[in-house]
Short mmCIF file of C-alpha atoms in Angstrom, two decimals:
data_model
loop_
_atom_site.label_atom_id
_atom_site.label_comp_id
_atom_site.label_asym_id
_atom_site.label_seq_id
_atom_site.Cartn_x
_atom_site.Cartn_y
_atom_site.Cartn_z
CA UNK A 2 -12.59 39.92 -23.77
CA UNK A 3 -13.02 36.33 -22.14
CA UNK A 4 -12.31 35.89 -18.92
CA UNK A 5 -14.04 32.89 -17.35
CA UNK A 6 -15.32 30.05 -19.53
CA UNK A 7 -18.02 27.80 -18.01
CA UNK A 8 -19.05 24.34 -19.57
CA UNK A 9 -21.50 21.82 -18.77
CA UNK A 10 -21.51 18.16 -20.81
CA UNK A 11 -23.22 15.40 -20.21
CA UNK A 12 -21.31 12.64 -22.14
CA UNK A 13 -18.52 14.20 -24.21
CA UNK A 14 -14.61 13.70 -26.07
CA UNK A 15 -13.01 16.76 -24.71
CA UNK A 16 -10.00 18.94 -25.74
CA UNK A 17 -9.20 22.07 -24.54
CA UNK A 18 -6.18 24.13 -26.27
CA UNK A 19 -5.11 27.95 -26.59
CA UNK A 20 -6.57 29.63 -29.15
CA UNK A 21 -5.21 31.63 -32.07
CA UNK A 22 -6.50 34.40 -31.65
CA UNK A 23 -8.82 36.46 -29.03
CA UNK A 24 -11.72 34.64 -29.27
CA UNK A 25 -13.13 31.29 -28.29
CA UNK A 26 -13.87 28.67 -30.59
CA UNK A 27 -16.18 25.69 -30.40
CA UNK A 28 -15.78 22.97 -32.40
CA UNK A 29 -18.51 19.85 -32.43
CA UNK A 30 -20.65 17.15 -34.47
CA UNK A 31 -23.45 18.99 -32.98
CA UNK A 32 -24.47 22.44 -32.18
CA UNK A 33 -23.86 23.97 -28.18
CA UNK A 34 -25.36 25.93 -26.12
CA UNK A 35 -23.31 29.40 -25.82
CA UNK A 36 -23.99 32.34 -23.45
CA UNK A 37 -21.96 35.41 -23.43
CA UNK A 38 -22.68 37.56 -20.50
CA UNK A 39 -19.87 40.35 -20.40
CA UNK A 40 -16.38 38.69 -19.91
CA UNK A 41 -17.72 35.04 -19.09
CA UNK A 42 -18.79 32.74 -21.58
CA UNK A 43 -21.13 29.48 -20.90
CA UNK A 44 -20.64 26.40 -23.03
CA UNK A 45 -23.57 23.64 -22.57
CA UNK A 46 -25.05 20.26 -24.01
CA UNK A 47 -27.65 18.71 -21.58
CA UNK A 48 -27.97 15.99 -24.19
CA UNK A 49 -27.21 12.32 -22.77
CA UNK A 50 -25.43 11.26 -26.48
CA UNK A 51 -21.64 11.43 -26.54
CA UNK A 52 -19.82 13.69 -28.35
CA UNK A 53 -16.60 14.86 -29.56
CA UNK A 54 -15.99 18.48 -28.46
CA UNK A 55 -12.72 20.78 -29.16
CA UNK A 56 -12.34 24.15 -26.99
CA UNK A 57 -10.05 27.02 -28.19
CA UNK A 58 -9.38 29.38 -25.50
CA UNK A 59 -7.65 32.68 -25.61
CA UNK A 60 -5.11 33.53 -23.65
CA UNK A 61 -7.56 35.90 -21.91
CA UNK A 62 -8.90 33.32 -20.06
CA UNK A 63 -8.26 33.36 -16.31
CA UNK A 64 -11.13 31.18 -15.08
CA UNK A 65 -12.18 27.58 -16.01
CA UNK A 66 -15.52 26.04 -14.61
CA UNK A 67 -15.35 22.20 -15.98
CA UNK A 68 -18.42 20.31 -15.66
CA UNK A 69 -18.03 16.50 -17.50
CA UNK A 70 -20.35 13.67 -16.21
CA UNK A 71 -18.50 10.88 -18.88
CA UNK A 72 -15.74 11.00 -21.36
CA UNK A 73 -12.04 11.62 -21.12
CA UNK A 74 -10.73 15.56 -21.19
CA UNK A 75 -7.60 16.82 -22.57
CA UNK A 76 -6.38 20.24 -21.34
CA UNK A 77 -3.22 21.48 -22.97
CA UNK A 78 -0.82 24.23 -23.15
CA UNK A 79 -3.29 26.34 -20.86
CA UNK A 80 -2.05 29.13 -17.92
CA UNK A 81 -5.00 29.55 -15.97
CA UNK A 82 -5.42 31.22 -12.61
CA UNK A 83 -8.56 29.19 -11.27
CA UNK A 84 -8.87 25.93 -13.04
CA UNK A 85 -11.80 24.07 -10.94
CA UNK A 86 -12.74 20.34 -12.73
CA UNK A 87 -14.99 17.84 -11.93
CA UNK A 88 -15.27 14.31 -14.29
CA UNK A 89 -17.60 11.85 -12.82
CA UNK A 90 -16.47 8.79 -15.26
CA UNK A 91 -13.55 9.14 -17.21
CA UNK A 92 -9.86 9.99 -17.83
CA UNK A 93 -8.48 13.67 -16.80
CA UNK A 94 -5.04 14.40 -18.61
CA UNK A 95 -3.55 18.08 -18.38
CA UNK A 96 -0.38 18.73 -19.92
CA UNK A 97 2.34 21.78 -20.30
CA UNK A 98 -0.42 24.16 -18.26
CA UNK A 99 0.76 26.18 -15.55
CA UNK A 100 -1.73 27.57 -12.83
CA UNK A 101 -3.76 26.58 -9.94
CA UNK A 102 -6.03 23.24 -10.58
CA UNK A 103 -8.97 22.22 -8.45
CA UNK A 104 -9.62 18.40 -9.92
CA UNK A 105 -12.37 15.62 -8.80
CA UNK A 106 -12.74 12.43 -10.68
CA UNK A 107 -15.12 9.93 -9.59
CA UNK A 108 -13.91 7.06 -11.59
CA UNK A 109 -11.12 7.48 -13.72
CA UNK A 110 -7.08 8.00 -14.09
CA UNK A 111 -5.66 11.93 -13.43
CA UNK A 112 -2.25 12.76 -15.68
CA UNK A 113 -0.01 15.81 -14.75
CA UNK A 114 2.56 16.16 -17.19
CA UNK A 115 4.98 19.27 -17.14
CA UNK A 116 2.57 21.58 -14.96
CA UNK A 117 3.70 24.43 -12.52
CA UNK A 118 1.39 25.79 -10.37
CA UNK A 119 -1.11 24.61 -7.22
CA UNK A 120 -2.96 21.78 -7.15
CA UNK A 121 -5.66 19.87 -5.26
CA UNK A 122 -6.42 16.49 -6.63
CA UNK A 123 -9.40 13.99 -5.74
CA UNK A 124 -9.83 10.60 -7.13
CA UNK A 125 -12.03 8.08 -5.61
CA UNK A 126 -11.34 5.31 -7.98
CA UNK A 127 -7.87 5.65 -10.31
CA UNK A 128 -4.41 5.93 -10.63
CA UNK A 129 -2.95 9.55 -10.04
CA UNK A 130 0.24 9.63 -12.13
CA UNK A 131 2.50 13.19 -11.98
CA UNK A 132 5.08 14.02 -14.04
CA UNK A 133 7.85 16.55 -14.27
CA UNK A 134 5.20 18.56 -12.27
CA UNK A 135 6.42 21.74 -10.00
CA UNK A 136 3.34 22.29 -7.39
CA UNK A 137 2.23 23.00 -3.78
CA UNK A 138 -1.31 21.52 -3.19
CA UNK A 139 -2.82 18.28 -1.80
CA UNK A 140 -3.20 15.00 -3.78
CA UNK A 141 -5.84 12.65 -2.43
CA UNK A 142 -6.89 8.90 -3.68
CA UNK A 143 -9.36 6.57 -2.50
CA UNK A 144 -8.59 3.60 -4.08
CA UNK A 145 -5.66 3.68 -6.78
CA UNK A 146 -1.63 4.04 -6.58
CA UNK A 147 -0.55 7.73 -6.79
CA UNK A 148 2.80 7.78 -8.88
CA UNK A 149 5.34 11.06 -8.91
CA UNK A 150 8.56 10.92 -11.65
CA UNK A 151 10.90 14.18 -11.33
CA UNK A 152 8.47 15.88 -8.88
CA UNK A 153 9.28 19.22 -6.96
CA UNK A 154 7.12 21.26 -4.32
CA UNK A 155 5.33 20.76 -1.15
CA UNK A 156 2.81 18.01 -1.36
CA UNK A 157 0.52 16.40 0.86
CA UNK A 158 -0.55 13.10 -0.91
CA UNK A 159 -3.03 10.55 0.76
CA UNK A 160 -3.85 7.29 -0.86
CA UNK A 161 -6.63 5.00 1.26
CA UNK A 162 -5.72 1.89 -0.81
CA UNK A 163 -3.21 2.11 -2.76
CA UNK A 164 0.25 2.54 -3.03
CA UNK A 165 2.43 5.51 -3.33
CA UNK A 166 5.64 6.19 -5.73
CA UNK A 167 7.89 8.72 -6.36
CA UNK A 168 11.21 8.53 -8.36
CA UNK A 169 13.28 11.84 -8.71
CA UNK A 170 11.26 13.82 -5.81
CA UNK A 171 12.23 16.44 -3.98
CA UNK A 172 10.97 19.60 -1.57
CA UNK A 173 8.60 18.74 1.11
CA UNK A 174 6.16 15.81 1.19
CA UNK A 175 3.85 14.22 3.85
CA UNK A 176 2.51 11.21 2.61
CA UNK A 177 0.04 8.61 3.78
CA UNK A 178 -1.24 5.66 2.95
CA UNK A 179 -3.63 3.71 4.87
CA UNK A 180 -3.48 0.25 3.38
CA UNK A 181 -0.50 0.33 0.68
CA UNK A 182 3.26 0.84 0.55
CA UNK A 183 5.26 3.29 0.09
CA UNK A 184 8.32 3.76 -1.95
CA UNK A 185 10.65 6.61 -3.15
CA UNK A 186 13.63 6.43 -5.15
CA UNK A 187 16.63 8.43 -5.92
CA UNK A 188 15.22 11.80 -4.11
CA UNK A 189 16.97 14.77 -4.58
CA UNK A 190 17.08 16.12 -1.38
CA UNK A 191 13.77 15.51 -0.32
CA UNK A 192 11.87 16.59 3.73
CA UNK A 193 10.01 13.46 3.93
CA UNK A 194 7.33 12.76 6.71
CA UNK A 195 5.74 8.90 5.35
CA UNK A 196 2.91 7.52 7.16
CA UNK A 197 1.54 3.65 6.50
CA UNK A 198 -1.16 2.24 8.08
CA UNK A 199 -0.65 -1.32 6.87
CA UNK A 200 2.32 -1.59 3.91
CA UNK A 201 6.16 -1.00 3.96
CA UNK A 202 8.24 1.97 3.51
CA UNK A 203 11.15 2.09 1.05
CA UNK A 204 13.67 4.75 0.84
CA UNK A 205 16.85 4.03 -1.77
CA UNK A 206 19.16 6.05 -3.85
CA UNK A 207 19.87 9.78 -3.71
CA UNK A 208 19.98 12.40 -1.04
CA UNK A 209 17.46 12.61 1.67
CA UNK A 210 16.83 15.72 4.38
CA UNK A 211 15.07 15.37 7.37
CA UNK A 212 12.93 12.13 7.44
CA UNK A 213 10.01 10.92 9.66
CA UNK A 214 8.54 7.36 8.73
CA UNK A 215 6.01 6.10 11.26
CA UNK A 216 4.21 2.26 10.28
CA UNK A 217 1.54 0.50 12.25
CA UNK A 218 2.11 -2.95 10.33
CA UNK A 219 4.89 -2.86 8.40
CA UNK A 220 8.57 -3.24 7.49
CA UNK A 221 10.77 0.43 6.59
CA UNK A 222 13.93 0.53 4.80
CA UNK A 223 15.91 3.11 4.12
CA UNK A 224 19.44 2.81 2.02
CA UNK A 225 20.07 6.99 1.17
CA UNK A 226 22.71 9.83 1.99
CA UNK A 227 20.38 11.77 4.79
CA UNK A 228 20.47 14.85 7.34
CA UNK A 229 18.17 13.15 9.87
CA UNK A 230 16.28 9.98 10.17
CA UNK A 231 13.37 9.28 12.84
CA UNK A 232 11.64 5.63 12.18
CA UNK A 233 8.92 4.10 14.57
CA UNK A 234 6.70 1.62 14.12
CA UNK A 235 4.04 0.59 16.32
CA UNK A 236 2.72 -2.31 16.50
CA UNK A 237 4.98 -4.99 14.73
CA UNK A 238 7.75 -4.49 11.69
CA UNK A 239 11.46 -4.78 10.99
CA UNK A 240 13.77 -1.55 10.47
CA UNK A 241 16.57 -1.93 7.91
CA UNK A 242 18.83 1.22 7.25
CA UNK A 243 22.08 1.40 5.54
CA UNK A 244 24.07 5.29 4.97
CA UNK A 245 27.21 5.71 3.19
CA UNK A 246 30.43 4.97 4.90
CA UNK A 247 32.03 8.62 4.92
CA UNK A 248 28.59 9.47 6.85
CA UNK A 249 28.82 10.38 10.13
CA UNK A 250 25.58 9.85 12.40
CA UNK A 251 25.04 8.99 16.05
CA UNK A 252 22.44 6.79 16.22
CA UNK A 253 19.82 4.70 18.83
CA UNK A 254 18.00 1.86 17.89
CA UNK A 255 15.63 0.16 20.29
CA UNK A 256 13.13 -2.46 19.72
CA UNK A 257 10.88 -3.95 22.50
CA UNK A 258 11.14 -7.48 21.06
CA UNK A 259 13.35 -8.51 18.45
CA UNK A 260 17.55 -8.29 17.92
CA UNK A 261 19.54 -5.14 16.93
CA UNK A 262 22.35 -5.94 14.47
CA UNK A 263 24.86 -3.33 12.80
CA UNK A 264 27.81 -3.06 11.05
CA UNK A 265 28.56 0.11 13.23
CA UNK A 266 30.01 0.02 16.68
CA UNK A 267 27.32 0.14 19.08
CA UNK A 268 27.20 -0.66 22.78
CA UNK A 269 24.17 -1.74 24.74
CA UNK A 270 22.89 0.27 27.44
CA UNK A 271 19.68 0.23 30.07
CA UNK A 272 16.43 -0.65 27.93
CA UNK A 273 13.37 1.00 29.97
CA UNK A 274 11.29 -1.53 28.17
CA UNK A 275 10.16 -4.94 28.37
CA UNK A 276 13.08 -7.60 29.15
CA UNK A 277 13.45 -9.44 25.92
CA UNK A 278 14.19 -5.87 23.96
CA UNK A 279 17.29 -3.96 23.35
CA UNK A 280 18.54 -0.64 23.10
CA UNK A 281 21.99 0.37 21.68
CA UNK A 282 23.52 3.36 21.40
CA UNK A 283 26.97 5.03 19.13
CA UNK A 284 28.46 7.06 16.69
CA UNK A 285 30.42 6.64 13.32
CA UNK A 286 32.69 9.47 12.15
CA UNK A 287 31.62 13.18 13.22
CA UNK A 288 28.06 11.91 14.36
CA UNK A 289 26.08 15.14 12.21
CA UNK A 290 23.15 12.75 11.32
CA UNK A 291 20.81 12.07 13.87
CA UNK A 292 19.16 8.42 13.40
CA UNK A 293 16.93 7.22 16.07
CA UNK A 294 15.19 4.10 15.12
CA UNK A 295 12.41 2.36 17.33
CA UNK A 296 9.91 -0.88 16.56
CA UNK A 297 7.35 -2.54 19.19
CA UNK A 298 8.34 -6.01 17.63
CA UNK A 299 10.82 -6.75 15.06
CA UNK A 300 14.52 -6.43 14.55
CA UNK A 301 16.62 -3.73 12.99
CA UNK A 302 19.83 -4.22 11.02
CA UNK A 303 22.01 -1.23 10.26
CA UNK A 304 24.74 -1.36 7.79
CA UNK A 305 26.91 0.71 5.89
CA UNK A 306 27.59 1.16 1.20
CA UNK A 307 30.37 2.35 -0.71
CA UNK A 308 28.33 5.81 -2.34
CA UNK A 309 28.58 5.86 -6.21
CA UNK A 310 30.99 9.11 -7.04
CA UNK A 311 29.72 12.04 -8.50
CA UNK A 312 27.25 12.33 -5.52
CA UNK A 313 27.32 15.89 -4.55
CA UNK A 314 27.61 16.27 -0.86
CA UNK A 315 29.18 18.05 1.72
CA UNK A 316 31.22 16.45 4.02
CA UNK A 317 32.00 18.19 7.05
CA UNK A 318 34.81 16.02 7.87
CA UNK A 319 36.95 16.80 5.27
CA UNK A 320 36.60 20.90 5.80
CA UNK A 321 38.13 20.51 9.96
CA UNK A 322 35.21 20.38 11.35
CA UNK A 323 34.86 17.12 13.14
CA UNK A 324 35.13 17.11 16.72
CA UNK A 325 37.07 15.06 18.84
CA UNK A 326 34.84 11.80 19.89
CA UNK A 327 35.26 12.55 23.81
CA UNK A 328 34.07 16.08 23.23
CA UNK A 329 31.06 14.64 21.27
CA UNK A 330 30.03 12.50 23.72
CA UNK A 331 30.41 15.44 26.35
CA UNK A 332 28.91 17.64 24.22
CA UNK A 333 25.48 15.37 23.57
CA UNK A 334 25.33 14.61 27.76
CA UNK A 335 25.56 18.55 28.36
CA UNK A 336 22.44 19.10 25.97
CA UNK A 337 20.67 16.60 27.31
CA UNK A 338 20.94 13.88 24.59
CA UNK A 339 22.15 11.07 26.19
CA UNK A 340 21.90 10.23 29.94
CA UNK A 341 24.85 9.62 32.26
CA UNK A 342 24.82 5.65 31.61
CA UNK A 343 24.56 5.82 27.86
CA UNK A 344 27.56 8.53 28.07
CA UNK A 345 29.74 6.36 30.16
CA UNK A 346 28.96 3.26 27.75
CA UNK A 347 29.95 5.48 24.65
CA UNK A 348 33.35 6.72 26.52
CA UNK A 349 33.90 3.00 27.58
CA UNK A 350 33.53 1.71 24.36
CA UNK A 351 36.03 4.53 23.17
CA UNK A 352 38.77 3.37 25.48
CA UNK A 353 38.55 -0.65 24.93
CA UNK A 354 39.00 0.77 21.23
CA UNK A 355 41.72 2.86 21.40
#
């Protein structure tokens, strides 16, 4: 019985499929190499022509060595437990597998369609598109966009020059990209940690968890229901973040140099930094999402939108268990959120209110 299939091509068409039966079968315009040493079978052609090649592998089959030098590969309907492909030149597409797949393309596109497994994906020149793809692994691009569409798992993704996408995401993703932007959409529920070098960060539509985006040159925006929000940029961007208006959050925003605007109440209070910045400081509703926003130079604008219905949240207000805003404030000075000042600003701002 198979167990690990080898192959080794040169210049080759490939498709790889389940077989129906217990065997493997070869099919090609010329003949192959085969070895059969106990469970492990070796497929070769060290012939520099190009070929068409179809593989039928039984269900056996645990381990796949995948050697192409040039050609696109097809893998298909496959559950494999150690998938490990390399494809110097040329398209990879895998589709309806499940399993863990080691993949390196030199030149060329990687597809994911409809996998579940682990994955660790290197491309040094292509686009890396996933779809409907359940994984935990590591995604890495050197120059290409990597694209995600109704992705779920824990993923770290790193694109040198490219951009990154992701539309229908959710689970746990650190993502970075060094020159390139960055842009999800309608998450569901989605731990985000987003990391650009030199690009913008987008964030609309759907439900966000915890969120860290950090930007050296470059503008972040986020417009998304969320548990917790950190944004910082370093050297020179503007921060624009609108929330729902039946979402509570306290929130600071500071910027060195540059104007804070928002919709939300906010008072100003002592700015440690340079004289021309600012640093404001409040709370809307029962303050449950933390937002702290900070940018070297640039402005940041917060707002508030009417949320579509049929969004399916939980809103702590309406179950009693919103505190009263005093005791808030109290509350965040006795754990050591805010300091004395910024406490007497917030209760200040409460009474000229009331």
């Amino acid at each position: 019985m198979i167990q690990n299939v080898t192959v080794k091509l040169k210049k080759a068409k490939v498709h790889i499929t389940p077989s129906p039966d217990d065997d493997v079968h070869v099919v090609s315009g010329v003949p192959l190499n085969q070895e059969r040493t106990g469970n492990q079978i070796t497929i070769e052609y060290d012939q520099s022509r190009s070929i068409d090649v179809s593989l039928a592998l039984p269900s056996s089959v645990r381990s796949l060595d995948f050697n192409l030098g040039w050609g696109p590969a097809t893998i298909a309907q496959m559950s494999l437990t150690d998938a490990d492909i390399n494809l110097g030149l040329g398209n990879l597409v895998v589709t309806a597998s499940q399993g863990k797949f080691d993949v390196n393309v030199g030149k060329g596109n990687v597809t994911m369609q409809q996998l579940d497994g682990d994955i660790d994906i290197n491309a040094g020149l292509g686009t890396v598109f996933l779809q409907q793809v359940t994984a935990n692994g590591d995604i890495n691009d050197g120059l290409g966009d990597i694209i995600l569409e109704d992705c779920r798992g824990s993923l770290d993704i790193n694109a040198g020059k490219g951009d990154i996408r992701g539309s229908g995401t959710g689970g746990h993703m650190e993502v970075n990209a060094g020159m390139g932007s960055i842009l999800f959409t309608d998450s569901h529920h989605l731990s985000l940690e987003a990391h650009s070098g030199f690009g913008q960060i987008k964030l609309v539509g759907g439900i966000l968890d915890d969120v860290t985006c950090e930007s050296g040159i470059g503008s972040v925006t986020v417009e998304a229901r969320l548990a917790q929000l950190t944004v910082d940029i370093k050297n020179r961007g503007d921060i624009h973040v609108n929330i729902p208006t039946t979402q509570g959050a306290r929130i600071e925003a500071s910027t060195d140099q540059g104007r804070v605007v928002s919709q939300m109440e906010l008072v100003e209070v002592n700015n440690p930094g340079p004289a021309r910045g600012h640093r404001l400081v409040g709370s809307t509703g029962d303050g449950s999402t933390q937002i702290a926003l900070h940018t070297r130079r640039g402005s940041i604008t917060l707002g508030q939108f009417a949320e579509p219905e049929g969004i399916d949240v939980v809103d702590n207000a309406s179950e009693g268990t919103s505190l009263d805003p005093r005791l808030q404030i109290l509350e965040q000075l006795q754990q050591g959120h805010l300091t004395v000042d910024e406490a007497d600003a917030l209760l200040l701002q409460l009474d000229e209110n009331a």
